[in-house]
PDB file of C-alpha atoms in Angstrom:
ATOM      1  CA  UNK H   1      27.807   1.348   3.975  1.00 40.00           C
ATOM      2  CA  UNK H   2      24.885   2.824   5.925  1.00 41.00           C
ATOM      3  CA  UNK H   3      25.125   4.831   9.086  1.00 40.00           C
ATOM      4  CA  UNK H   4      22.283   6.596  10.834  1.00 40.00           C
ATOM      5  CA  UNK H   5      22.878   9.969  12.369  1.00 40.00           C
ATOM      6  CA  UNK H   6      21.036  12.952  13.695  1.00 39.00           C
ATOM      7  CA  UNK H   7      22.213  16.487  14.178  1.00 39.00           C
ATOM      8  CA  UNK H   8      21.199  19.288  16.503  1.00 38.00           C
ATOM      9  CA  UNK H   9      19.722  21.839  14.124  1.00 40.00           C
ATOM     10  CA  UNK H  10      17.262  23.976  15.943  1.00 41.00           C
ATOM     11  CA  UNK H  11      14.615  21.374  16.696  1.00 48.00           C
ATOM     12  CA  UNK H  12      16.680  18.284  15.802  1.00 51.00           C
ATOM     13  CA  UNK H  13      16.705  17.547  12.074  1.00 75.00           C
ATOM     14  CA  UNK H  14      17.212  13.819  11.572  1.00 86.00           C
ATOM     15  CA  UNK H  15      19.083  12.438   8.604  1.00 89.00           C
ATOM     16  CA  UNK H  16      20.798   9.268   7.523  1.00 90.00           C
ATOM     17  CA  UNK H  17      24.275   9.065   6.052  1.00 92.00           C
ATOM     18  CA  UNK H  18      25.320   6.874   3.153  1.00 93.00           C
ATOM     19  CA  UNK H  19      29.074   6.705   2.760  1.00 94.00           C
ATOM     20  CA  UNK H  20      30.488   5.577  -0.566  1.00 94.00           C
ATOM     21  CA  UNK H  21      33.380   6.128  -2.957  1.00 94.00           C
ATOM     22  CA  UNK H  22      32.135   9.512  -4.045  1.00 94.00           C
ATOM     23  CA  UNK H  23      33.992  12.822  -3.998  1.00 95.00           C
ATOM     24  CA  UNK H  24      31.327  15.263  -2.846  1.00 96.00           C
ATOM     25  CA  UNK H  25      28.617  15.663  -0.230  1.00 96.00           C
ATOM     26  CA  UNK H  26      25.001  15.665  -1.397  1.00 96.00           C
ATOM     27  CA  UNK H  27      21.571  15.951   0.198  1.00 95.00           C
ATOM     28  CA  UNK H  28      18.632  13.867  -0.955  1.00 93.00           C
ATOM     29  CA  UNK H  29      14.978  13.816   0.056  1.00 91.00           C
ATOM     30  CA  UNK H  30      13.537  10.302  -0.228  1.00 86.00           C
ATOM     31  CA  UNK H  31      10.030   9.503  -1.466  1.00 78.00           C
ATOM     32  CA  UNK H  32       9.202   8.548   2.117  1.00 77.00           C
ATOM     33  CA  UNK H  33      10.039  12.068   3.320  1.00 82.00           C
ATOM     34  CA  UNK H  34      13.433  11.398   4.923  1.00 87.00           C
ATOM     35  CA  UNK H  35      16.634  13.404   4.613  1.00 91.00           C
ATOM     36  CA  UNK H  36      19.648  11.469   3.366  1.00 93.00           C
ATOM     37  CA  UNK H  37      23.261  12.660   3.146  1.00 95.00           C
ATOM     38  CA  UNK H  38      25.580  11.002   0.653  1.00 95.00           C
ATOM     39  CA  UNK H  39      29.185  11.428   1.724  1.00 95.00           C
ATOM     40  CA  UNK H  40      32.690  10.293   0.779  1.00 96.00           C
ATOM     41  CA  UNK H  41      33.973   7.407   2.912  1.00 95.00           C
ATOM     42  CA  UNK H  42      36.350   9.419   5.111  1.00 94.00           C
ATOM     43  CA  UNK H  43      34.305  12.580   5.633  1.00 95.00           C
ATOM     44  CA  UNK H  44      34.263  13.510   9.346  1.00 95.00           C
ATOM     45  CA  UNK H  45      30.851  13.598  11.046  1.00 92.00           C
ATOM     46  CA  UNK H  46      31.430  17.251  11.986  1.00 93.00           C
ATOM     47  CA  UNK H  47      31.874  18.159   8.295  1.00 95.00           C
ATOM     48  CA  UNK H  48      28.658  16.335   7.407  1.00 94.00           C
ATOM     49  CA  UNK H  49      26.786  18.094  10.204  1.00 92.00           C
ATOM     50  CA  UNK H  50      28.098  21.479   9.031  1.00 94.00           C
ATOM     51  CA  UNK H  51      27.016  20.653   5.462  1.00 95.00           C
ATOM     52  CA  UNK H  52      23.496  19.780   6.606  1.00 94.00           C
ATOM     53  CA  UNK H  53      23.317  22.935   8.723  1.00 93.00           C
ATOM     54  CA  UNK H  54      24.409  25.058   5.757  1.00 94.00           C
ATOM     55  CA  UNK H  55      21.569  23.590   3.678  1.00 95.00           C
ATOM     56  CA  UNK H  56      18.953  23.402   6.435  1.00 93.00           C
ATOM     57  CA  UNK H  57      16.559  25.862   4.783  1.00 93.00           C
ATOM     58  CA  UNK H  58      16.561  23.921   1.511  1.00 94.00           C
ATOM     59  CA  UNK H  59      16.143  20.603   3.340  1.00 93.00           C
ATOM     60  CA  UNK H  60      13.244  21.781   5.515  1.00 92.00           C
ATOM     61  CA  UNK H  61      11.400  23.309   2.546  1.00 92.00           C
ATOM     62  CA  UNK H  62      11.718  20.178   0.409  1.00 91.00           C
ATOM     63  CA  UNK H  63      10.910  17.829   3.299  1.00 89.00           C
ATOM     64  CA  UNK H  64       7.731  19.821   3.955  1.00 88.00           C
ATOM     65  CA  UNK H  65       6.653  19.489   0.307  1.00 86.00           C
ATOM     66  CA  UNK H  66       7.240  15.722   0.231  1.00 83.00           C
ATOM     67  CA  UNK H  67       5.504  15.175   3.573  1.00 82.00           C
ATOM     68  CA  UNK H  68       2.547  17.277   2.430  1.00 81.00           C
ATOM     69  CA  UNK H  69       2.184  15.105  -0.668  1.00 77.00           C
ATOM     70  CA  UNK H  70       2.407  11.947   1.435  1.00 71.00           C
ATOM     71  CA  UNK H  71      -0.300  13.192   3.785  1.00 69.00           C
ATOM     72  CA  UNK H  72      -2.601  13.926   0.836  1.00 70.00           C
ATOM     73  CA  UNK H  73      -2.024  10.525  -0.810  1.00 65.00           C
ATOM     74  CA  UNK H  74      -4.538   7.757  -0.352  1.00 65.00           C
ATOM     75  CA  UNK H  75      -3.347   4.713   1.612  1.00 64.00           C
ATOM     76  CA  UNK H  76      -1.656   1.849  -0.272  1.00 65.00           C
ATOM     77  CA  UNK H  77      -4.007  -0.511  -2.092  1.00 78.00           C
ATOM     78  CA  UNK H  78      -4.523  -4.228  -1.405  1.00 88.00           C
ATOM     79  CA  UNK H  79      -4.267  -6.878  -4.154  1.00 90.00           C
ATOM     80  CA  UNK H  80      -8.074  -6.890  -4.305  1.00 92.00           C
ATOM     81  CA  UNK H  81      -8.159  -3.108  -4.765  1.00 90.00           C
ATOM     82  CA  UNK H  82      -5.602  -3.345  -7.567  1.00 92.00           C
ATOM     83  CA  UNK H  83      -7.580  -6.109  -9.289  1.00 93.00           C
ATOM     84  CA  UNK H  84     -10.712  -3.954  -9.100  1.00 94.00           C
ATOM     85  CA  UNK H  85      -8.832  -0.943 -10.524  1.00 94.00           C
ATOM     86  CA  UNK H  86      -7.524  -3.089 -13.396  1.00 95.00           C
ATOM     87  CA  UNK H  87     -11.029  -4.349 -14.154  1.00 96.00           C
ATOM     88  CA  UNK H  88     -12.370  -0.793 -14.116  1.00 96.00           C
ATOM     89  CA  UNK H  89      -9.570   0.364 -16.449  1.00 96.00           C
ATOM     90  CA  UNK H  90     -10.277  -2.483 -18.885  1.00 96.00           C
ATOM     91  CA  UNK H  91     -13.949  -1.536 -18.880  1.00 96.00           C
ATOM     92  CA  UNK H  92     -13.559   2.257 -19.219  1.00 96.00           C
ATOM     93  CA  UNK H  93     -10.402   2.905 -21.242  1.00 97.00           C
ATOM     94  CA  UNK H  94     -11.215   1.117 -24.550  1.00 97.00           C
ATOM     95  CA  UNK H  95     -14.206   3.414 -25.138  1.00 96.00           C
ATOM     96  CA  UNK H  96     -12.178   6.519 -24.359  1.00 97.00           C
ATOM     97  CA  UNK H  97      -9.316   5.325 -26.576  1.00 97.00           C
ATOM     98  CA  UNK H  98     -11.710   4.647 -29.485  1.00 97.00           C
ATOM     99  CA  UNK H  99     -13.451   8.024 -29.081  1.00 97.00           C
ATOM    100  CA  UNK H 100     -10.296  10.128 -28.965  1.00 97.00           C
ATOM    101  CA  UNK H 101      -8.440   8.026 -31.567  1.00 97.00           C
ATOM    102  CA  UNK H 102     -11.258   8.819 -34.016  1.00 97.00           C
ATOM    103  CA  UNK H 103     -11.032  12.542 -33.192  1.00 96.00           C
ATOM    104  CA  UNK H 104      -7.233  12.501 -33.684  1.00 97.00           C
ATOM    105  CA  UNK H 105      -7.310  10.210 -36.724  1.00 96.00           C
ATOM    106  CA  UNK H 106      -4.854   7.737 -35.173  1.00 97.00           C
ATOM    107  CA  UNK H 107      -4.985   4.012 -34.499  1.00 96.00           C
ATOM    108  CA  UNK H 108      -3.093   2.402 -31.608  1.00 96.00           C
ATOM    109  CA  UNK H 109      -1.729  -1.092 -32.236  1.00 95.00           C
ATOM    110  CA  UNK H 110      -2.558  -2.371 -28.762  1.00 94.00           C
ATOM    111  CA  UNK H 111      -3.674  -1.543 -25.231  1.00 94.00           C
ATOM    112  CA  UNK H 112      -2.474  -2.837 -21.836  1.00 95.00           C
ATOM    113  CA  UNK H 113      -3.262  -2.086 -18.195  1.00 96.00           C
ATOM    114  CA  UNK H 114      -0.317  -2.160 -15.762  1.00 94.00           C
ATOM    115  CA  UNK H 115       0.366  -1.568 -12.067  1.00 91.00           C
ATOM    116  CA  UNK H 116       2.881   1.198 -12.806  1.00 88.00           C
ATOM    117  CA  UNK H 117       3.241   3.685  -9.953  1.00 82.00           C
ATOM    118  CA  UNK H 118       5.556   6.215 -11.582  1.00 81.00           C
ATOM    119  CA  UNK H 119       3.671   7.018 -14.792  1.00 87.00           C
ATOM    120  CA  UNK H 120       0.044   6.925 -15.813  1.00 92.00           C
ATOM    121  CA  UNK H 121       0.534   5.994 -19.435  1.00 93.00           C
ATOM    122  CA  UNK H 122       2.991   5.326 -22.205  1.00 94.00           C
ATOM    123  CA  UNK H 123       3.065   4.844 -25.951  1.00 93.00           C
ATOM    124  CA  UNK H 124       5.612   2.427 -27.386  1.00 91.00           C
ATOM    125  CA  UNK H 125       7.566   3.028 -30.560  1.00 88.00           C
ATOM    126  CA  UNK H 126       5.127   0.605 -32.220  1.00 93.00           C
ATOM    127  CA  UNK H 127       2.135   2.698 -31.052  1.00 94.00           C
ATOM    128  CA  UNK H 128       0.930   0.300 -28.375  1.00 94.00           C
ATOM    129  CA  UNK H 129      -0.589   2.078 -25.371  1.00 96.00           C
ATOM    130  CA  UNK H 130      -0.138   1.164 -21.697  1.00 95.00           C
ATOM    131  CA  UNK H 131      -2.054   2.706 -18.805  1.00 96.00           C
ATOM    132  CA  UNK H 132      -1.595   2.340 -15.062  1.00 93.00           C
ATOM    133  CA  UNK H 133      -4.624   0.960 -13.235  1.00 94.00           C
ATOM    134  CA  UNK H 134      -4.057   3.764 -10.692  1.00 91.00           C
ATOM    135  CA  UNK H 135      -5.250   6.228 -13.325  1.00 93.00           C
ATOM    136  CA  UNK H 136      -8.737   5.071 -12.283  1.00 92.00           C
ATOM    137  CA  UNK H 137      -8.242   6.918  -8.962  1.00 89.00           C
ATOM    138  CA  UNK H 138      -8.172  10.230 -10.811  1.00 90.00           C
ATOM    139  CA  UNK H 139     -11.132  12.373 -11.875  1.00 90.00           C
ATOM    140  CA  UNK H 140     -12.676  11.776 -15.304  1.00 93.00           C
ATOM    141  CA  UNK H 141     -11.108  14.871 -16.901  1.00 93.00           C
ATOM    142  CA  UNK H 142      -7.632  13.730 -15.808  1.00 93.00           C
ATOM    143  CA  UNK H 143      -8.221  10.237 -17.227  1.00 95.00           C
ATOM    144  CA  UNK H 144      -9.224  11.788 -20.562  1.00 96.00           C
ATOM    145  CA  UNK H 145      -6.046  13.887 -20.504  1.00 96.00           C
ATOM    146  CA  UNK H 146      -3.789  10.843 -20.148  1.00 96.00           C
ATOM    147  CA  UNK H 147      -5.640   8.963 -22.915  1.00 97.00           C
ATOM    148  CA  UNK H 148      -5.385  11.914 -25.317  1.00 97.00           C
ATOM    149  CA  UNK H 149      -1.747  12.555 -24.321  1.00 96.00           C
ATOM    150  CA  UNK H 150      -0.737   8.990 -25.189  1.00 96.00           C
ATOM    151  CA  UNK H 151      -2.748   8.997 -28.417  1.00 97.00           C
ATOM    152  CA  UNK H 152      -0.985  12.219 -29.469  1.00 96.00           C
ATOM    153  CA  UNK H 153       2.297  10.312 -29.133  1.00 95.00           C
ATOM    154  CA  UNK H 154       1.227   8.137 -32.059  1.00 96.00           C
ATOM    155  CA  UNK H 155       1.649  11.219 -34.256  1.00 95.00           C
ATOM    156  CA  UNK H 156       4.512  12.830 -32.324  1.00 94.00           C
ATOM    157  CA  UNK H 157       6.818  10.527 -30.317  1.00 91.00           C
ATOM    158  CA  UNK H 158       8.186  13.489 -28.339  1.00 92.00           C
ATOM    159  CA  UNK H 159       7.005  16.533 -26.400  1.00 91.00           C
ATOM    160  CA  UNK H 160       7.645  19.010 -29.201  1.00 93.00           C
ATOM    161  CA  UNK H 161       5.587  22.139 -29.895  1.00 94.00           C
ATOM    162  CA  UNK H 162       3.736  20.113 -32.566  1.00 95.00           C
ATOM    163  CA  UNK H 163       2.813  17.511 -29.924  1.00 95.00           C
ATOM    164  CA  UNK H 164       1.402  20.171 -27.581  1.00 95.00           C
ATOM    165  CA  UNK H 165      -0.414  21.889 -30.452  1.00 96.00           C
ATOM    166  CA  UNK H 166      -2.152  18.590 -31.242  1.00 97.00           C
ATOM    167  CA  UNK H 167      -2.960  17.990 -27.559  1.00 96.00           C
ATOM    168  CA  UNK H 168      -4.340  21.550 -27.244  1.00 96.00           C
ATOM    169  CA  UNK H 169      -6.500  21.072 -30.340  1.00 97.00           C
ATOM    170  CA  UNK H 170      -8.415  18.317 -28.511  1.00 96.00           C
ATOM    171  CA  UNK H 171      -8.045  19.465 -24.883  1.00 96.00           C
ATOM    172  CA  UNK H 172      -7.377  23.214 -24.718  1.00 96.00           C
ATOM    173  CA  UNK H 173      -7.526  22.985 -20.897  1.00 95.00           C
ATOM    174  CA  UNK H 174      -4.882  20.237 -20.646  1.00 93.00           C
ATOM    175  CA  UNK H 175      -2.750  22.250 -18.181  1.00 90.00           C
ATOM    176  CA  UNK H 176      -5.649  22.543 -15.747  1.00 91.00           C
ATOM    177  CA  UNK H 177      -6.490  18.857 -16.157  1.00 91.00           C
ATOM    178  CA  UNK H 178      -2.893  17.894 -15.385  1.00 90.00           C
ATOM    179  CA  UNK H 179      -3.259  19.388 -11.901  1.00 85.00           C
ATOM    180  CA  UNK H 180      -5.911  16.742 -11.149  1.00 83.00           C
ATOM    181  CA  UNK H 181      -3.507  13.792 -11.557  1.00 83.00           C
ATOM    182  CA  UNK H 182      -2.341  12.072  -8.389  1.00 71.00           C
ATOM    183  CA  UNK H 183      -0.308   8.876  -8.057  1.00 63.00           C
ATOM    184  CA  UNK H 184      -0.761   6.733  -4.910  1.00 60.00           C
ATOM    185  CA  UNK H 185       2.073   5.729  -2.613  1.00 54.00           C
ATOM    186  CA  UNK H 186       3.684   2.318  -2.980  1.00 50.00           C
ATOM    187  CA  UNK H 187       2.486  -0.476  -0.757  1.00 45.00           C
TER     188      UNK H 187
END
């Protein structure tokens, strides 16, 4: 059951309430930059408002971070844009995969390009690699990072110290490169 609400918190902090068969109150910041309160079915509105007020500092700080990320994100892509990104990925990634696979001494069993918006790449248990077409929106050094990261998973199917040692042996600046990754908003 959904119910919209707003509370007077300084300069009016808006939030929506979702009532369900839960036992506790919880705050949530959505990917769209909205504040959501999850509440037990019979919780009085005054108790919800007091809960939000008590956590106002946390809510404002996290809302600001999410809204800042949204403002920095490129606009959603059209079907034509996505098709162009997929074509670019299929043209660029095989060469990068071959180059770094040779350096690492590994051999992936396959390669796919997806429209994933929550992760740039993955390596299956059978060593098949998948990459999001949205990786093509990132700088070259970030693309190389994701390719090497997934190839390292062929040797180490986890994020163990051995995995990071292997990653560092090829890309010692992998932490700096990671800062250059950015995933676009959903359409």
